[in-house]
PDB file of C-alpha atoms in Angstrom:
ATOM      1  CA  SER T  11     -68.407  62.198  36.618  1.00  0.00           C
ATOM      2  CA  GLY T  12     -66.796  59.451  34.425  1.00  0.00           C
ATOM      3  CA  LYS T  13     -68.563  56.474  36.104  1.00  0.00           C
ATOM      4  CA  ASP T  14     -68.032  53.011  34.548  1.00  0.00           C
ATOM      5  CA  ILE T  15     -71.225  51.813  36.220  1.00  0.00           C
ATOM      6  CA  LEU T  16     -73.790  49.472  34.702  1.00  0.00           C
ATOM      7  CA  VAL T  17     -77.135  49.085  36.399  1.00  0.00           C
ATOM      8  CA  MET T  18     -78.619  45.722  35.169  1.00  0.00           C
ATOM      9  CA  ASP T  19     -81.463  43.430  35.441  1.00  0.00           C
ATOM     10  CA  LEU T  20     -82.311  40.106  33.877  1.00  0.00           C
ATOM     11  CA  GLU T  21     -85.558  38.458  32.790  1.00  0.00           C
ATOM     12  CA  THR T  22     -85.269  34.678  32.779  1.00  0.00           C
ATOM     13  CA  ASP T  23     -87.498  31.631  31.997  1.00  0.00           C
ATOM     14  CA  SER T  24     -87.083  30.257  35.644  1.00  0.00           C
ATOM     15  CA  LEU T  25     -86.509  31.479  39.092  1.00  0.00           C
ATOM     16  CA  ASN T  26     -84.178  28.444  39.586  1.00  0.00           C
ATOM     17  CA  VAL T  27     -80.671  29.972  39.150  1.00  0.00           C
ATOM     18  CA  ASP T  28     -79.238  26.608  38.153  1.00  0.00           C
ATOM     19  CA  ILE T  29     -81.461  26.177  35.081  1.00  0.00           C
ATOM     20  CA  ALA T  30     -82.607  29.734  34.321  1.00  0.00           C
ATOM     21  CA  LYS T  31     -81.975  30.850  30.727  1.00  0.00           C
ATOM     22  CA  ILE T  32     -81.521  34.629  30.039  1.00  0.00           C
ATOM     23  CA  LYS T  33     -84.474  35.780  27.952  1.00  0.00           C
ATOM     24  CA  PHE T  34     -83.789  39.612  28.204  1.00  0.00           C
ATOM     25  CA  PHE T  35     -81.048  41.767  29.467  1.00  0.00           C
ATOM     26  CA  GLY T  36     -81.730  45.301  30.522  1.00  0.00           C
ATOM     27  CA  ALA T  37     -79.209  47.864  31.765  1.00  0.00           C
ATOM     28  CA  PHE T  38     -78.434  51.521  32.164  1.00  0.00           C
ATOM     29  CA  SER T  39     -74.922  52.525  31.380  1.00  0.00           C
ATOM     30  CA  TYR T  40     -73.530  55.656  32.931  1.00  0.00           C
ATOM     31  CA  ILE T  41     -70.650  55.541  30.321  1.00  0.00           C
ATOM     32  CA  ASP T  42     -73.303  55.693  27.392  1.00  0.00           C
ATOM     33  CA  ASN T  43     -75.806  57.560  29.586  1.00  0.00           C
ATOM     34  CA  LYS T  44     -78.638  55.419  28.181  1.00  0.00           C
ATOM     35  CA  PHE T  45     -80.710  52.278  28.606  1.00  0.00           C
ATOM     36  CA  HIS T  46     -79.877  49.143  26.693  1.00  0.00           C
ATOM     37  CA  PHE T  47     -82.472  46.468  26.036  1.00  0.00           C
ATOM     38  CA  LEU T  48     -81.065  43.197  24.676  1.00  0.00           C
ATOM     39  CA  PHE T  49     -82.599  39.778  23.895  1.00  0.00           C
ATOM     40  CA  GLY T  50     -80.925  36.916  25.712  1.00  0.00           C
ATOM     41  CA  THR T  51     -79.757  35.569  22.344  1.00  0.00           C
ATOM     42  CA  GLU T  52     -77.589  38.719  21.799  1.00  0.00           C
ATOM     43  CA  VAL T  53     -74.756  37.113  23.707  1.00  0.00           C
ATOM     44  CA  GLN T  54     -71.861  39.181  22.231  1.00  0.00           C
ATOM     45  CA  GLU T  55     -73.596  42.446  22.827  1.00  0.00           C
ATOM     46  CA  ILE T  56     -74.314  41.600  26.433  1.00  0.00           C
ATOM     47  CA  LYS T  57     -70.599  40.442  26.932  1.00  0.00           C
ATOM     48  CA  ASP T  58     -69.401  43.733  25.433  1.00  0.00           C
ATOM     49  CA  LEU T  59     -71.662  45.783  27.790  1.00  0.00           C
ATOM     50  CA  LEU T  60     -70.555  43.779  30.789  1.00  0.00           C
ATOM     51  CA  ASP T  61     -66.887  43.962  29.914  1.00  0.00           C
ATOM     52  CA  ARG T  62     -66.981  47.877  29.358  1.00  0.00           C
ATOM     53  CA  HIS T  63     -68.162  48.490  32.968  1.00  0.00           C
ATOM     54  CA  ARG T  64     -66.097  47.899  36.144  1.00  0.00           C
ATOM     55  CA  ILE T  65     -68.987  48.428  38.572  1.00  0.00           C
ATOM     56  CA  LEU T  66     -72.172  46.237  38.234  1.00  0.00           C
ATOM     57  CA  VAL T  67     -75.215  47.300  40.150  1.00  0.00           C
ATOM     58  CA  SER T  68     -78.184  45.159  40.639  1.00  0.00           C
ATOM     59  CA  PHE T  69     -81.089  44.382  42.926  1.00  0.00           C
ATOM     60  CA  ASN T  70     -80.480  40.802  44.346  1.00  0.00           C
ATOM     61  CA  GLY T  71     -77.774  40.297  41.816  1.00  0.00           C
ATOM     62  CA  LYS T  72     -75.460  38.371  44.042  1.00  0.00           C
ATOM     63  CA  ALA T  73     -77.993  35.605  44.676  1.00  0.00           C
ATOM     64  CA  TYR T  74     -79.820  35.772  41.387  1.00  0.00           C
ATOM     65  CA  ASP T  75     -78.536  37.670  38.297  1.00  0.00           C
ATOM     66  CA  ASN T  76     -74.825  37.003  38.780  1.00  0.00           C
ATOM     67  CA  PRO T  77     -75.075  33.146  39.111  1.00  0.00           C
ATOM     68  CA  ILE T  78     -77.373  33.078  36.134  1.00  0.00           C
ATOM     69  CA  LEU T  79     -74.975  35.097  33.971  1.00  0.00           C
ATOM     70  CA  ILE T  80     -72.279  32.675  35.047  1.00  0.00           C
ATOM     71  CA  ASN T  81     -74.312  29.751  34.414  1.00  0.00           C
ATOM     72  CA  ASN T  82     -75.040  30.992  31.005  1.00  0.00           C
ATOM     73  CA  GLY T  83     -71.465  31.407  30.141  1.00  0.00           C
ATOM     74  CA  TYR T  84     -70.714  35.035  30.991  1.00  0.00           C
ATOM     75  CA  GLU T  85     -67.388  35.559  32.867  1.00  0.00           C
ATOM     76  CA  ILE T  86     -68.042  38.219  35.265  1.00  0.00           C
ATOM     77  CA  GLU T  87     -66.104  37.034  38.269  1.00  0.00           C
ATOM     78  CA  ASN T  88     -62.806  38.780  38.078  1.00  0.00           C
ATOM     79  CA  LYS T  89     -60.808  41.030  40.176  1.00  0.00           C
ATOM     80  CA  TYR T  90     -61.665  44.138  38.177  1.00  0.00           C
ATOM     81  CA  LYS T  91     -65.404  43.948  38.983  1.00  0.00           C
ATOM     82  CA  ILE T  92     -67.271  45.573  41.776  1.00  0.00           C
ATOM     83  CA  PHE T  93     -70.583  44.187  42.512  1.00  0.00           C
ATOM     84  CA  ILE T  94     -73.075  46.361  44.293  1.00  0.00           C
ATOM     85  CA  ASP T  95     -76.161  44.552  45.383  1.00  0.00           C
ATOM     86  CA  LEU T  96     -78.829  47.067  46.532  1.00  0.00           C
ATOM     87  CA  TYR T  97     -80.989  44.106  48.082  1.00  0.00           C
ATOM     88  CA  GLU T  98     -78.037  43.031  50.200  1.00  0.00           C
ATOM     89  CA  ILE T  99     -77.363  46.577  51.324  1.00  0.00           C
ATOM     90  CA  SER T 100     -81.027  47.200  52.208  1.00  0.00           C
ATOM     91  CA  ALA T 101     -82.312  43.980  53.592  1.00  0.00           C
ATOM     92  CA  GLN T 102     -82.107  42.528  57.114  1.00  0.00           C
ATOM     93  CA  LYS T 103     -79.708  39.810  58.021  1.00  0.00           C
ATOM     94  CA  GLY T 104     -81.232  36.544  57.264  1.00  0.00           C
ATOM     95  CA  THR T 105     -80.410  32.762  57.346  1.00  0.00           C
ATOM     96  CA  GLY T 106     -81.261  31.627  53.906  1.00  0.00           C
ATOM     97  CA  ASP T 107     -79.122  31.931  50.762  1.00  0.00           C
ATOM     98  CA  PHE T 108     -76.929  35.058  50.864  1.00  0.00           C
ATOM     99  CA  GLY T 109     -78.998  36.465  53.815  1.00  0.00           C
ATOM    100  CA  HIS T 110     -76.127  36.528  56.251  1.00  0.00           C
ATOM    101  CA  TYR T 111     -74.325  39.129  54.068  1.00  0.00           C
ATOM    102  CA  ASN T 112     -77.289  41.535  54.197  1.00  0.00           C
ATOM    103  CA  LYS T 113     -76.363  44.943  55.608  1.00  0.00           C
ATOM    104  CA  ASN T 114     -79.706  46.164  56.891  1.00  0.00           C
ATOM    105  CA  LYS T 115     -78.872  49.765  55.993  1.00  0.00           C
ATOM    106  CA  LEU T 116     -82.463  51.016  55.660  1.00  0.00           C
ATOM    107  CA  ILE T 117     -83.517  50.165  59.210  1.00  0.00           C
ATOM    108  CA  GLN T 118     -80.154  51.382  60.540  1.00  0.00           C
ATOM    109  CA  MET T 119     -81.035  54.705  58.844  1.00  0.00           C
ATOM    110  CA  GLY T 120     -84.301  54.870  60.499  1.00  0.00           C
ATOM    111  CA  VAL T 121     -86.459  53.788  57.605  1.00  0.00           C
ATOM    112  CA  GLU T 122     -89.402  51.733  58.786  1.00  0.00           C
ATOM    113  CA  ILE T 123     -89.942  48.991  56.398  1.00  0.00           C
ATOM    114  CA  LYS T 124     -91.172  45.328  56.476  1.00  0.00           C
ATOM    115  CA  THR T 125     -90.582  43.790  53.147  1.00  0.00           C
ATOM    116  CA  PHE T 126     -87.510  44.331  51.069  1.00  0.00           C
ATOM    117  CA  THR T 127     -88.851  44.091  47.525  1.00  0.00           C
ATOM    118  CA  LEU T 128     -87.621  46.767  45.110  1.00  0.00           C
ATOM    119  CA  LYS T 129     -91.172  48.045  44.759  1.00  0.00           C
ATOM    120  CA  ASN T 130     -91.745  48.378  48.467  1.00  0.00           C
ATOM    121  CA  ILE T 131     -88.364  50.068  49.009  1.00  0.00           C
ATOM    122  CA  ILE T 132     -89.084  52.546  46.248  1.00  0.00           C
ATOM    123  CA  ASN T 133     -92.447  53.284  47.560  1.00  0.00           C
ATOM    124  CA  THR T 134     -91.223  53.677  51.182  1.00  0.00           C
ATOM    125  CA  LEU T 135     -88.490  56.028  50.171  1.00  0.00           C
ATOM    126  CA  LYS T 136     -90.848  57.742  47.780  1.00  0.00           C
ATOM    127  CA  LEU T 137     -88.487  57.762  45.083  1.00  0.00           C
ATOM    128  CA  ASP T 138     -90.912  57.096  42.186  1.00  0.00           C
ATOM    129  CA  ASP T 139     -94.405  58.189  41.388  1.00  0.00           C
ATOM    130  CA  ALA T 140     -95.100  55.814  38.477  1.00  0.00           C
ATOM    131  CA  SER T 141     -94.871  52.542  40.545  1.00  0.00           C
ATOM    132  CA  LYS T 142     -93.365  49.509  39.156  1.00  0.00           C
ATOM    133  CA  GLY T 143     -95.633  47.843  36.664  1.00  0.00           C
ATOM    134  CA  ASP T 144     -96.535  44.130  36.680  1.00  0.00           C
ATOM    135  CA  ILE T 145     -96.068  41.538  33.948  1.00  0.00           C
ATOM    136  CA  ASP T 146     -97.345  38.005  33.608  1.00  0.00           C
ATOM    137  CA  TYR T 147     -94.073  36.115  34.112  1.00  0.00           C
ATOM    138  CA  LYS T 148     -95.318  33.288  31.847  1.00  0.00           C
ATOM    139  CA  ILE T 149     -94.280  35.615  28.915  1.00  0.00           C
ATOM    140  CA  PHE T 150     -90.645  34.827  29.799  1.00  0.00           C
ATOM    141  CA  GLN T 151     -91.051  31.135  29.116  1.00  0.00           C
ATOM    142  CA  LYS T 152     -91.696  31.707  25.386  1.00  0.00           C
ATOM    143  CA  ASP T 153     -89.055  31.745  22.739  1.00  0.00           C
ATOM    144  CA  SER T 154     -90.669  34.298  20.344  1.00  0.00           C
ATOM    145  CA  TRP T 155     -92.838  37.325  20.929  1.00  0.00           C
ATOM    146  CA  THR T 156     -95.116  39.612  19.159  1.00  0.00           C
ATOM    147  CA  ASP T 157     -94.143  43.286  18.689  1.00  0.00           C
ATOM    148  CA  ASP T 158     -96.650  44.242  21.251  1.00  0.00           C
ATOM    149  CA  GLU T 159     -95.150  41.729  23.825  1.00  0.00           C
ATOM    150  CA  ILE T 160     -91.785  42.996  23.177  1.00  0.00           C
ATOM    151  CA  LYS T 161     -92.863  46.602  23.700  1.00  0.00           C
ATOM    152  CA  GLU T 162     -94.510  45.457  27.076  1.00  0.00           C
ATOM    153  CA  ILE T 163     -91.315  43.550  28.165  1.00  0.00           C
ATOM    154  CA  LYS T 164     -89.093  46.539  27.345  1.00  0.00           C
ATOM    155  CA  ILE T 165     -91.333  48.948  29.278  1.00  0.00           C
ATOM    156  CA  TYR T 166     -91.354  46.585  32.290  1.00  0.00           C
ATOM    157  CA  LEU T 167     -87.564  45.866  32.179  1.00  0.00           C
ATOM    158  CA  GLU T 168     -86.715  49.497  31.651  1.00  0.00           C
ATOM    159  CA  GLN T 169     -88.717  50.470  34.673  1.00  0.00           C
ATOM    160  CA  ASP T 170     -87.018  47.861  36.845  1.00  0.00           C
ATOM    161  CA  VAL T 171     -83.609  49.219  35.754  1.00  0.00           C
ATOM    162  CA  ILE T 172     -84.752  52.935  36.347  1.00  0.00           C
ATOM    163  CA  LEU T 173     -85.977  52.037  39.906  1.00  0.00           C
ATOM    164  CA  THR T 174     -82.714  50.140  40.638  1.00  0.00           C
ATOM    165  CA  LYS T 175     -80.740  53.222  39.377  1.00  0.00           C
ATOM    166  CA  LYS T 176     -82.904  55.554  41.423  1.00  0.00           C
ATOM    167  CA  LEU T 177     -82.150  53.419  44.593  1.00  0.00           C
ATOM    168  CA  PHE T 178     -78.576  53.265  43.841  1.00  0.00           C
ATOM    169  CA  GLU T 179     -78.371  57.187  43.379  1.00  0.00           C
ATOM    170  CA  TRP T 180     -80.348  57.662  46.654  1.00  0.00           C
ATOM    171  CA  TYR T 181     -77.770  55.599  48.397  1.00  0.00           C
ATOM    172  CA  GLU T 182     -74.930  57.432  46.803  1.00  0.00           C
ATOM    173  CA  SER T 183     -76.426  60.656  48.036  1.00  0.00           C
ATOM    174  CA  GLN T 184     -76.948  59.379  51.432  1.00  0.00           C
ATOM    175  CA  PHE T 185     -73.307  58.273  51.708  1.00  0.00           C
ATOM    176  CA  GLN T 186     -71.762  61.179  49.935  1.00  0.00           C
ATOM    177  CA  PRO T 187     -70.983  63.220  53.098  1.00  0.00           C
ATOM    178  CA  LEU T 188     -68.921  60.222  54.528  1.00  0.00           C
ATOM    179  CA  LYS T 189     -66.709  59.984  51.398  1.00  0.00           C
ATOM    180  CA  GLY T 190     -64.450  62.792  52.841  1.00  0.00           C
ATOM    181  CA  PHE T 191     -63.734  60.532  55.988  1.00  0.00           C
ATOM    182  CA  LEU T 192     -62.467  57.495  53.740  1.00  0.00           C
ATOM    183  CA  SER T 193     -59.006  56.921  52.820  1.00  0.00           C
ATOM    184  CA  ALA T 194     -58.308  57.076  49.019  1.00  0.00           C
ATOM    185  CA  LYS T 195     -57.534  53.399  49.194  1.00  0.00           C
TER     186      LYS T 195
END
């Protein structure tokens, strides 16, 4: 189906959203049916990719990726964008940050789970055999990389995006039967 959906993930030089700079941008476009790997310096390419998609899917995007994009000059907050944050959908209600918006869907659906990392959710739902790889995050504090480092970063980021996409599609399949009960609006 013609879905203008972009599943995205950022790699940044800091976990502090106020100062973090985007080092790499990874995304799967349902329009292009392919994975995009961009350097944080490829600002226009990232803007074009974001602009072409109405629905942005992320894992913890509302508290992390979106504010960083905005702080780095990307205008993503407009009435045409729909943000689907799979962390928000999955995790329990909490007090910190955006936690009070969390939907706790996994536990409501009878999934027994303690921690809501992407890796743990994927493992619990058995959505992936090749478990999410690890990387030394210090690599993202650099400003230049060897070819081997770029290859490693690309594999890591693509895996993150693929797992986010698998979780998104799992939710879609879970809620598919309910679509018939919703009004077109």
